[in-house]
Structure formats: C-alpha cells, structure tokens
PDB file of C-alpha atoms (C1' of nucleotides) in Angstrom:
ATOM      1  CA  UNK A 190      42.975  37.865 171.891  1.00 72.00           C
ATOM      2  CA  UNK A 191      40.396  35.466 170.567  1.00 79.00           C
ATOM      3  CA  UNK A 192      41.386  33.937 167.276  1.00 88.00           C
ATOM      4  CA  UNK A 193      38.989  35.062 164.560  1.00 88.00           C
ATOM      5  CA  UNK A 194      39.626  32.365 161.943  1.00 93.00           C
ATOM      6  CA  UNK A 195      40.012  34.883 159.116  1.00 96.00           C
ATOM      7  CA  UNK A 196      42.609  32.598 157.554  1.00 97.00           C
ATOM      8  CA  UNK A 197      40.277  29.639 157.448  1.00 97.00           C
ATOM      9  CA  UNK A 198      37.502  31.747 155.968  1.00 98.00           C
ATOM     10  CA  UNK A 199      39.938  33.042 153.356  1.00 98.00           C
ATOM     11  CA  UNK A 200      41.175  29.587 152.417  1.00 98.00           C
ATOM     12  CA  UNK A 201      37.748  27.960 152.388  1.00 98.00           C
ATOM     13  CA  UNK A 202      36.949  29.045 148.833  1.00 98.00           C
ATOM     14  CA  UNK A 203      38.591  26.993 146.042  1.00 97.00           C
ATOM     15  CA  UNK A 204      39.279  29.905 143.711  1.00 98.00           C
ATOM     16  CA  UNK A 205      40.716  32.024 146.497  1.00 98.00           C
ATOM     17  CA  UNK A 206      42.846  29.062 147.501  1.00 98.00           C
ATOM     18  CA  UNK A 207      44.149  28.845 143.944  1.00 98.00           C
ATOM     19  CA  UNK A 208      45.030  32.547 144.071  1.00 98.00           C
ATOM     20  CA  UNK A 209      46.881  31.987 147.308  1.00 98.00           C
ATOM     21  CA  UNK A 210      48.771  28.981 145.961  1.00 96.00           C
ATOM     22  CA  UNK A 211      49.814  30.857 142.829  1.00 97.00           C
ATOM     23  CA  UNK A 212      51.082  33.765 144.904  1.00 97.00           C
ATOM     24  CA  UNK A 213      52.814  31.311 147.208  1.00 95.00           C
ATOM     25  CA  UNK A 214      54.723  29.806 144.279  1.00 94.00           C
ATOM     26  CA  UNK A 215      56.131  33.162 143.318  1.00 94.00           C
ATOM     27  CA  UNK A 216      55.081  36.816 143.426  1.00 96.00           C
ATOM     28  CA  UNK A 217      52.555  37.685 140.734  1.00 97.00           C
ATOM     29  CA  UNK A 218      50.670  40.698 139.447  1.00 98.00           C
ATOM     30  CA  UNK A 219      46.869  40.802 139.330  1.00 98.00           C
ATOM     31  CA  UNK A 220      46.947  40.558 135.527  1.00 98.00           C
ATOM     32  CA  UNK A 221      49.161  37.481 135.741  1.00 98.00           C
ATOM     33  CA  UNK A 222      46.838  35.857 138.258  1.00 98.00           C
ATOM     34  CA  UNK A 223      43.814  36.658 136.128  1.00 98.00           C
ATOM     35  CA  UNK A 224      45.390  34.936 133.133  1.00 97.00           C
ATOM     36  CA  UNK A 225      45.966  31.799 135.199  1.00 97.00           C
ATOM     37  CA  UNK A 226      42.400  31.640 136.463  1.00 98.00           C
ATOM     38  CA  UNK A 227      38.940  31.032 134.970  1.00 97.00           C
ATOM     39  CA  UNK A 228      37.430  34.172 136.517  1.00 98.00           C
ATOM     40  CA  UNK A 229      37.374  37.871 135.743  1.00 98.00           C
ATOM     41  CA  UNK A 230      39.872  40.438 136.995  1.00 98.00           C
ATOM     42  CA  UNK A 231      37.446  41.983 139.497  1.00 98.00           C
ATOM     43  CA  UNK A 232      36.841  38.536 140.958  1.00 98.00           C
ATOM     44  CA  UNK A 233      40.571  38.123 141.444  1.00 98.00           C
ATOM     45  CA  UNK A 234      40.815  41.552 143.070  1.00 98.00           C
ATOM     46  CA  UNK A 235      37.983  40.657 145.431  1.00 98.00           C
ATOM     47  CA  UNK A 236      39.720  37.446 146.442  1.00 98.00           C
ATOM     48  CA  UNK A 237      42.969  39.300 146.951  1.00 98.00           C
ATOM     49  CA  UNK A 238      41.239  41.717 149.285  1.00 98.00           C
ATOM     50  CA  UNK A 239      40.044  38.862 151.484  1.00 98.00           C
ATOM     51  CA  UNK A 240      43.519  37.317 151.475  1.00 98.00           C
ATOM     52  CA  UNK A 241      45.047  40.710 152.284  1.00 98.00           C
ATOM     53  CA  UNK A 242      42.686  41.262 155.212  1.00 98.00           C
ATOM     54  CA  UNK A 243      43.715  37.847 156.531  1.00 98.00           C
ATOM     55  CA  UNK A 244      47.370  38.835 156.211  1.00 97.00           C
ATOM     56  CA  UNK A 245      47.989  35.902 153.910  1.00 97.00           C
ATOM     57  CA  UNK A 246      49.249  38.051 151.028  1.00 97.00           C
ATOM     58  CA  UNK A 247      50.712  41.516 150.647  1.00 97.00           C
ATOM     59  CA  UNK A 248      50.526  43.936 147.733  1.00 97.00           C
ATOM     60  CA  UNK A 249      53.577  45.718 146.443  1.00 96.00           C
ATOM     61  CA  UNK A 250      52.801  48.430 143.884  1.00 96.00           C
ATOM     62  CA  UNK A 251      55.169  48.297 140.965  1.00 95.00           C
ATOM     63  CA  UNK A 252      54.251  51.068 138.602  1.00 93.00           C
ATOM     64  CA  UNK A 253      50.751  50.617 137.285  1.00 95.00           C
ATOM     65  CA  UNK A 254      50.660  46.998 138.367  1.00 97.00           C
ATOM     66  CA  UNK A 255      50.339  45.469 141.787  1.00 98.00           C
ATOM     67  CA  UNK A 256      52.587  42.552 142.623  1.00 98.00           C
ATOM     68  CA  UNK A 257      51.319  40.253 145.346  1.00 98.00           C
ATOM     69  CA  UNK A 258      53.530  38.095 147.497  1.00 96.00           C
ATOM     70  CA  UNK A 259      53.072  35.919 150.538  1.00 95.00           C
ATOM     71  CA  UNK A 260      52.617  37.588 153.908  1.00 95.00           C
ATOM     72  CA  UNK A 261      54.234  35.473 156.613  1.00 94.00           C
ATOM     73  CA  UNK A 262      52.010  36.957 159.316  1.00 94.00           C
ATOM     74  CA  UNK A 263      48.910  34.998 158.352  1.00 95.00           C
ATOM     75  CA  UNK A 264      50.656  31.647 158.305  1.00 94.00           C
ATOM     76  CA  UNK A 265      52.321  32.588 161.589  1.00 94.00           C
ATOM     77  CA  UNK A 266      48.993  33.309 163.256  1.00 95.00           C
ATOM     78  CA  UNK A 267      47.586  30.049 161.960  1.00 95.00           C
ATOM     79  CA  UNK A 268      50.533  28.179 163.329  1.00 94.00           C
ATOM     80  CA  UNK A 269      50.159  29.844 166.726  1.00 94.00           C
ATOM     81  CA  UNK A 270      46.493  28.886 166.853  1.00 94.00           C
ATOM     82  CA  UNK A 271      47.255  25.362 165.767  1.00 93.00           C
ATOM     83  CA  UNK A 272      49.976  24.964 168.385  1.00 92.00           C
ATOM     84  CA  UNK A 273      47.753  26.179 171.217  1.00 91.00           C
ATOM     85  CA  UNK A 274      45.001  23.925 169.925  1.00 88.00           C
ATOM     86  CA  UNK A 275      47.443  21.068 169.861  1.00 85.00           C
ATOM     87  CA  UNK A 276      48.323  21.447 173.524  1.00 87.00           C
ATOM     88  CA  UNK A 277      44.933  22.529 174.922  1.00 80.00           C
ATOM     89  CA  UNK A 278      42.549  20.403 172.951  1.00 75.00           C
ATOM     90  CA  UNK A 279      44.693  17.349 172.722  1.00 73.00           C
ATOM     91  CA  UNK A 280      45.472  17.722 176.412  1.00 73.00           C
ATOM     92  CA  UNK A 281      41.809  17.389 177.312  1.00 69.00           C
ATOM     93  CA  UNK A 282      41.595  14.670 174.696  1.00 67.00           C
ATOM     94  CA  UNK A 283      44.197  12.663 176.555  1.00 68.00           C
ATOM     95  CA  UNK A 284      42.319  13.211 179.819  1.00 64.00           C
ATOM     96  CA  UNK A 285      39.151  11.920 178.234  1.00 60.00           C
ATOM     97  CA  UNK A 286      41.002   8.874 177.000  1.00 60.00           C
ATOM     98  CA  UNK A 287      42.357   8.115 180.455  1.00 61.00           C
ATOM     99  CA  UNK A 288      38.919   8.526 181.979  1.00 55.00           C
ATOM    100  CA  UNK A 289      37.314   6.204 179.469  1.00 55.00           C
ATOM    101  CA  UNK A 290      40.109   3.736 180.226  1.00 54.00           C
ATOM    102  CA  UNK A 291      39.263   3.881 183.932  1.00 53.00           C
ATOM    103  CA  UNK A 292      35.588   3.428 183.200  1.00 49.00           C
ATOM    104  CA  UNK A 293      36.152   0.444 181.001  1.00 45.00           C
ATOM    105  CA  UNK A 294      38.715  -1.341 183.183  1.00 41.00           C
TER     106      UNK A 294
ATOM    107  CA  UNK B  51      48.296  13.638 147.998  1.00 72.00           C
ATOM    108  CA  UNK B  52      46.986  17.123 147.277  1.00 79.00           C
ATOM    109  CA  UNK B  53      45.648  18.799 150.352  1.00 87.00           C
ATOM    110  CA  UNK B  54      41.914  19.391 150.010  1.00 88.00           C
ATOM    111  CA  UNK B  55      41.389  22.064 152.674  1.00 93.00           C
ATOM    112  CA  UNK B  56      38.424  20.267 154.225  1.00 96.00           C
ATOM    113  CA  UNK B  57      39.512  21.541 157.623  1.00 97.00           C
ATOM    114  CA  UNK B  58      39.498  25.154 156.519  1.00 97.00           C
ATOM    115  CA  UNK B  59      36.089  24.743 154.924  1.00 98.00           C
ATOM    116  CA  UNK B  60      34.819  23.159 158.125  1.00 98.00           C
ATOM    117  CA  UNK B  61      36.186  25.910 160.349  1.00 98.00           C
ATOM    118  CA  UNK B  62      35.083  28.765 158.099  1.00 98.00           C
ATOM    119  CA  UNK B  63      31.558  28.871 159.482  1.00 98.00           C
ATOM    120  CA  UNK B  64      31.182  30.657 162.856  1.00 97.00           C
ATOM    121  CA  UNK B  65      28.567  28.319 164.292  1.00 98.00           C
ATOM    122  CA  UNK B  66      30.505  25.240 163.246  1.00 98.00           C
ATOM    123  CA  UNK B  67      33.600  26.790 164.776  1.00 98.00           C
ATOM    124  CA  UNK B  68      31.714  27.244 168.059  1.00 98.00           C
ATOM    125  CA  UNK B  69      30.708  23.579 167.939  1.00 98.00           C
ATOM    126  CA  UNK B  70      34.324  22.609 167.406  1.00 98.00           C
ATOM    127  CA  UNK B  71      35.558  24.818 170.252  1.00 96.00           C
ATOM    128  CA  UNK B  72      32.981  23.413 172.647  1.00 97.00           C
ATOM    129  CA  UNK B  73      33.962  19.869 171.762  1.00 97.00           C
ATOM    130  CA  UNK B  74      37.615  20.848 172.067  1.00 95.00           C
ATOM    131  CA  UNK B  75      37.073  22.071 175.628  1.00 93.00           C
ATOM    132  CA  UNK B  76      35.687  18.730 176.666  1.00 94.00           C
ATOM    133  CA  UNK B  77      33.683  15.895 175.131  1.00 96.00           C
ATOM    134  CA  UNK B  78      30.002  16.748 174.777  1.00 97.00           C
ATOM    135  CA  UNK B  79      26.799  15.129 173.620  1.00 98.00           C
ATOM    136  CA  UNK B  80      24.678  16.573 170.834  1.00 98.00           C
ATOM    137  CA  UNK B  81      22.014  17.631 173.341  1.00 98.00           C
ATOM    138  CA  UNK B  82      24.620  19.413 175.410  1.00 98.00           C
ATOM    139  CA  UNK B  83      25.958  21.230 172.355  1.00 98.00           C
ATOM    140  CA  UNK B  84      22.473  22.227 171.265  1.00 98.00           C
ATOM    141  CA  UNK B  85      21.773  23.806 174.658  1.00 97.00           C
ATOM    142  CA  UNK B  86      24.937  25.887 174.349  1.00 97.00           C
ATOM    143  CA  UNK B  87      24.105  27.184 170.886  1.00 98.00           C
ATOM    144  CA  UNK B  88      21.468  29.461 169.313  1.00 97.00           C
ATOM    145  CA  UNK B  89      20.504  26.945 166.632  1.00 98.00           C
ATOM    146  CA  UNK B  90      18.308  23.864 166.409  1.00 98.00           C
ATOM    147  CA  UNK B  91      19.443  20.312 167.071  1.00 98.00           C
ATOM    148  CA  UNK B  92      19.405  19.306 163.387  1.00 98.00           C
ATOM    149  CA  UNK B  93      21.644  22.269 162.601  1.00 98.00           C
ATOM    150  CA  UNK B  94      24.101  21.020 165.203  1.00 98.00           C
ATOM    151  CA  UNK B  95      23.980  17.512 163.739  1.00 98.00           C
ATOM    152  CA  UNK B  96      24.657  18.888 160.266  1.00 98.00           C
ATOM    153  CA  UNK B  97      27.662  20.821 161.528  1.00 98.00           C
ATOM    154  CA  UNK B  98      28.941  17.758 163.323  1.00 98.00           C
ATOM    155  CA  UNK B  99      28.767  15.781 160.114  1.00 98.00           C
ATOM    156  CA  UNK B 100      30.992  18.315 158.347  1.00 98.00           C
ATOM    157  CA  UNK B 101      33.448  18.295 161.249  1.00 98.00           C
ATOM    158  CA  UNK B 102      33.404  14.494 161.269  1.00 98.00           C
ATOM    159  CA  UNK B 103      34.123  14.299 157.540  1.00 98.00           C
ATOM    160  CA  UNK B 104      37.072  16.638 158.088  1.00 98.00           C
ATOM    161  CA  UNK B 105      38.329  14.356 160.887  1.00 97.00           C
ATOM    162  CA  UNK B 106      38.159  17.210 163.330  1.00 97.00           C
ATOM    163  CA  UNK B 107      35.771  15.435 165.706  1.00 97.00           C
ATOM    164  CA  UNK B 108      34.795  11.879 166.407  1.00 97.00           C
ATOM    165  CA  UNK B 109      31.519  10.436 167.672  1.00 97.00           C
ATOM    166  CA  UNK B 110      31.401   7.915 170.473  1.00 96.00           C
ATOM    167  CA  UNK B 111      27.968   6.362 171.003  1.00 96.00           C
ATOM    168  CA  UNK B 112      27.123   6.188 174.664  1.00 96.00           C
ATOM    169  CA  UNK B 113      23.753   4.589 174.973  1.00 94.00           C
ATOM    170  CA  UNK B 114      21.113   6.710 173.345  1.00 95.00           C
ATOM    171  CA  UNK B 115      23.383   9.709 173.208  1.00 97.00           C
ATOM    172  CA  UNK B 116      26.357  10.454 171.039  1.00 98.00           C
ATOM    173  CA  UNK B 117      29.381  11.971 172.714  1.00 98.00           C
ATOM    174  CA  UNK B 118      31.705  13.920 170.465  1.00 97.00           C
ATOM    175  CA  UNK B 119      35.358  14.463 171.150  1.00 96.00           C
ATOM    176  CA  UNK B 120      38.317  15.910 169.285  1.00 95.00           C
ATOM    177  CA  UNK B 121      39.869  13.853 166.517  1.00 95.00           C
ATOM    178  CA  UNK B 122      43.617  14.441 166.425  1.00 93.00           C
ATOM    179  CA  UNK B 123      43.848  13.435 162.760  1.00 94.00           C
ATOM    180  CA  UNK B 124      42.343  16.663 161.421  1.00 95.00           C
ATOM    181  CA  UNK B 125      44.635  18.912 163.409  1.00 94.00           C
ATOM    182  CA  UNK B 126      47.546  16.701 162.408  1.00 94.00           C
ATOM    183  CA  UNK B 127      46.782  17.067 158.723  1.00 95.00           C
ATOM    184  CA  UNK B 128      46.450  20.808 159.101  1.00 95.00           C
ATOM    185  CA  UNK B 129      49.786  20.972 160.832  1.00 94.00           C
ATOM    186  CA  UNK B 130      51.432  18.947 158.071  1.00 94.00           C
ATOM    187  CA  UNK B 131      50.036  21.296 155.439  1.00 94.00           C
ATOM    188  CA  UNK B 132      51.105  24.334 157.411  1.00 93.00           C
ATOM    189  CA  UNK B 133      54.621  23.005 157.875  1.00 92.00           C
ATOM    190  CA  UNK B 134      55.087  22.288 154.173  1.00 91.00           C
ATOM    191  CA  UNK B 135      53.649  25.717 153.403  1.00 89.00           C
ATOM    192  CA  UNK B 136      56.014  27.229 155.869  1.00 85.00           C
ATOM    193  CA  UNK B 137      59.074  25.823 154.155  1.00 87.00           C
ATOM    194  CA  UNK B 138      57.929  26.032 150.503  1.00 79.00           C
ATOM    195  CA  UNK B 139      56.098  29.316 150.431  1.00 74.00           C
ATOM    196  CA  UNK B 140      58.297  31.145 152.849  1.00 71.00           C
ATOM    197  CA  UNK B 141      61.320  29.791 151.031  1.00 72.00           C
ATOM    198  CA  UNK B 142      60.262  31.472 147.815  1.00 68.00           C
ATOM    199  CA  UNK B 143      59.298  34.472 149.904  1.00 66.00           C
ATOM    200  CA  UNK B 144      62.864  34.773 151.130  1.00 66.00           C
ATOM    201  CA  UNK B 145      64.122  34.496 147.565  1.00 62.00           C
ATOM    202  CA  UNK B 146      61.825  37.295 146.494  1.00 58.00           C
ATOM    203  CA  UNK B 147      63.058  39.432 149.362  1.00 59.00           C
ATOM    204  CA  UNK B 148      66.688  38.868 148.373  1.00 59.00           C
ATOM    205  CA  UNK B 149      65.894  39.723 144.782  1.00 52.00           C
ATOM    206  CA  UNK B 150      64.117  42.933 145.717  1.00 53.00           C
ATOM    207  CA  UNK B 151      67.126  43.786 147.899  1.00 52.00           C
ATOM    208  CA  UNK B 152      69.423  43.354 144.910  1.00 48.00           C
ATOM    209  CA  UNK B 153      67.168  45.502 142.770  1.00 46.00           C
ATOM    210  CA  UNK B 154      67.002  48.281 145.304  1.00 44.00           C
ATOM    211  CA  UNK B 155      70.689  48.285 146.274  1.00 39.00           C
TER     212      UNK B 155
ATOM    213  C1'  DA C 241       4.888  -1.952 176.232  1.00 63.17           C
ATOM    214  C1'  DA C 242       4.179   2.803 176.171  1.00 63.17           C
ATOM    215  C1'  DT C 243       6.471   7.179 176.435  1.00 63.17           C
ATOM    216  C1'  DT C 244      10.133  10.012 176.354  1.00 63.17           C
ATOM    217  C1'  DT C 245      14.851  11.208 175.080  1.00 63.17           C
ATOM    218  C1'  DC C 246      18.326  11.291 171.844  1.00 63.17           C
ATOM    219  C1'  DC C 247      20.115  11.903 167.333  1.00 63.17           C
ATOM    220  C1'  DA C 248      20.285  11.667 162.238  1.00 63.17           C
ATOM    221  C1'  DT C 249      18.333  12.549 157.740  1.00 63.17           C
ATOM    222  C1'  DA C 250      15.034  14.819 154.357  1.00 63.17           C
ATOM    223  C1'  DA C 251      12.801  18.701 152.224  1.00 63.17           C
ATOM    224  C1'  DG C 252      12.236  23.423 151.695  1.00 63.17           C
ATOM    225  C1'  DT C 253      13.351  28.312 152.705  1.00 63.17           C
ATOM    226  C1'  DT C 254      16.393  32.078 153.465  1.00 63.17           C
ATOM    227  C1'  DT C 255      20.742  34.141 153.729  1.00 63.17           C
ATOM    228  C1'  DA C 256      25.542  34.600 152.365  1.00 63.17           C
ATOM    229  C1'  DT C 257      28.934  34.934 149.021  1.00 63.17           C
ATOM    230  C1'  DG C 258      31.200  34.500 144.705  1.00 63.17           C
ATOM    231  C1'  DC C 259      30.534  35.945 140.105  1.00 63.17           C
ATOM    232  C1'  DT C 260      29.524  39.228 136.376  1.00 63.17           C
ATOM    233  C1'  DT C 261      29.333  43.879 133.972  1.00 63.17           C
ATOM    234  C1'  DA C 262      30.080  48.729 134.524  1.00 63.17           C
ATOM    235  C1'  DT C 263      32.801  52.370 136.118  1.00 63.17           C
ATOM    236  C1'  DT C 264      36.686  55.056 138.045  1.00 63.17           C
ATOM    237  C1'  DA C 265      41.509  56.159 139.204  1.00 63.17           C
ATOM    238  C1'  DT C 266      46.312  55.676 138.287  1.00 63.17           C
ATOM    239  C1'  DT C 267      50.295  54.751 135.508  1.00 63.17           C
ATOM    240  C1'  DC C 268      52.621  53.498 131.155  1.00 63.17           C
ATOM    241  C1'  DG C 269      53.787  53.981 126.274  1.00 63.17           C
ATOM    242  C1'  DT C 270      53.844  56.740 122.177  1.00 63.17           C
TER     243       DT C 270
ATOM    244  C1'  DA D 285      48.918  65.126 125.908  1.00 63.17           C
ATOM    245  C1'  DC D 286      46.248  60.936 124.430  1.00 63.17           C
ATOM    246  C1'  DG D 287      45.108  56.169 124.323  1.00 63.17           C
ATOM    247  C1'  DA D 288      45.998  51.695 126.358  1.00 63.17           C
ATOM    248  C1'  DA D 289      46.743  48.914 130.339  1.00 63.17           C
ATOM    249  C1'  DT D 290      46.395  47.901 135.230  1.00 63.17           C
ATOM    250  C1'  DA D 291      43.720  47.281 139.224  1.00 63.17           C
ATOM    251  C1'  DA D 292      40.182  48.568 142.665  1.00 63.17           C
ATOM    252  C1'  DT D 293      35.304  49.395 143.819  1.00 63.17           C
ATOM    253  C1'  DA D 294      30.028  49.327 143.048  1.00 63.17           C
ATOM    254  C1'  DA D 295      25.740  47.182 141.957  1.00 63.17           C
ATOM    255  C1'  DG D 296      23.118  43.300 140.802  1.00 63.17           C
ATOM    256  C1'  DC D 297      22.447  38.398 140.135  1.00 63.17           C
ATOM    257  C1'  DA D 298      22.641  33.480 140.883  1.00 63.17           C
ATOM    258  C1'  DT D 299      24.163  29.615 143.243  1.00 63.17           C
ATOM    259  C1'  DA D 300      25.648  27.472 147.466  1.00 63.17           C
ATOM    260  C1'  DA D 301      25.245  26.577 152.087  1.00 63.17           C
ATOM    261  C1'  DA D 302      23.233  27.275 156.669  1.00 63.17           C
ATOM    262  C1'  DC D 303      18.982  27.219 158.853  1.00 63.17           C
ATOM    263  C1'  DT D 304      14.193  25.725 159.750  1.00 63.17           C
ATOM    264  C1'  DT D 305      10.274  22.223 160.482  1.00 63.17           C
ATOM    265  C1'  DA D 306       9.032  17.508 159.888  1.00 63.17           C
ATOM    266  C1'  DT D 307       9.965  12.762 160.430  1.00 63.17           C
ATOM    267  C1'  DG D 308      11.956   8.200 161.740  1.00 63.17           C
ATOM    268  C1'  DG D 309      14.680   4.898 164.333  1.00 63.17           C
ATOM    269  C1'  DA D 310      17.283   3.453 168.434  1.00 63.17           C
ATOM    270  C1'  DA D 311      17.989   3.456 173.306  1.00 63.17           C
ATOM    271  C1'  DA D 312      16.527   4.828 178.088  1.00 63.17           C
ATOM    272  C1'  DT D 313      12.773   5.561 181.635  1.00 63.17           C
ATOM    273  C1'  DT D 314       8.496   4.566 183.813  1.00 63.17           C
TER     274       DT D 314
END
DNA sequence: AATTTCCATAAGTTTATGCTTATTATTCGT
DNA sequence: ACGAATAATAAGCATAAACTTATGGAAATT
C-alpha cells in the first residue's frame, strides 16, 4: 500500500512538467507536443512514458497519431497521499507544538 | 504566482523522501536521522536543506543539535496546486470526454 | 579549557537521467 | 502499392545531482 511517489518523480523534471501542463490544457498528439517544445520527438515520447507509468496521462490512438489526455487516476492518488499526510503528519506536528508549549511554559 | 514544483523536486529522490517521512512521523535531530539512514551525515544535511527550501521541513535549534519537524506550508502549497489542477485540468478532461462521446454517438 | 558532539558547508567523484541520432513499426495519402 | 508522416524504442553521450571525505564553528560534557 506504500505510496511510491511516482507522480513526484514524474513532475520533478521541468520539460516533463511542461508536457504534462500542455496535455492538461487540452488533449494533444505527440507531434503537437513536439512542436510546442524545444526537444526532439523521442524525448517527448520518453517523457510521455514516464507520465503514463505514473497514471498522469493516457494515450488514445487516433489513426497514425497518438492523442494524450489527462488521466485522473494520478492526480487522485496524489490527493489521497496528500490528505493522509495532512492528517497524520500535521497531527503529530500539532502534538509537537503542544509539547513545546508545555516545555516552555 | 506560477507554481514552481519545488515540493515535487524535493520528494522525487528516495533518500530525501525517507528523510521527510521520518521527520513527518515525529520531530528528529540530524544525528537521529543519520542513524536511521544508509548515508553519511553530510548527505542528510544536504537533503534537509532541499526540504527546508521547499518549506517541507523546519529546523528548530535545540542546543547543539538541530531538531527538524514538518513545515505545514509546503504541504499547503502542494494542496493548493492540486486543487487548482483538479478543477482546471479535470474540467477540460470532462469536456474532452463529452466531445469524444458526441463523436462516437 | 580541553575534548567531544553536533551540524553545516566545500570540493571532488560517481551515478542517474535527460538528451541526441538512428532505427523500426504502423497508418495515412496519393 | 509506394512514399510520407507518426510515434515508440535502442544505444550512446553529457550534464546534473546525490554521495563521499575533509573541514570548520558552535554548543555540551568532563
């Protein structure tokens, strides 16, 4: 069940981020993405693979071209992680605060 | 205002992630963290710097030692980004779905 | 006050990863 | 059916970034 942070890894690279943002705006083919970016087509394909594996985008074949759109699953998993982090981590954070209050007063 | 993804960059590295998780469990000193990890103390300090810059952790000097705890700001910023992504990106996602429905029906 | 503990920074090395060119498979247009 | 276009994969390179050892400064211990 352990969260594997694939989404963070995927979004850590600036170019890959740009790919994701472009796809998030509206569905786009690989050729279209390549034209909007300062890197080669294979580079774009490689980034898309990482984003696909992280369930952040999904490919939809449309004839010879491959149209990518957002995959809600990735964002959903991130949100779930963030929510649990919010309660767990910030819970113990609050405890620590109270304790340091006690110590100081 | 543009989101700079510092948090994602920070959490992309497995060791740094481990540091973050340990600090999230409960506040810990650098020495404590080093003992729990397979890397040297300077490596831990370097990771902590990245996490600090991303506002994911905060240092609290306690005598000679430095106790790190969670910084809510980082998680908050991530949540804000995620929420806006959720509405924007998934909004256009829904549109695309509707359109592809029209096309197919 | 000397020694040890704690942590951060610096410098250098090694590993990871993002990029390129080359190639292949599939589909479209003519 | 043939040539052009689309995209994925492979191999190699080059830079970035994660690690190491070395060092220095501040606080605790004796």
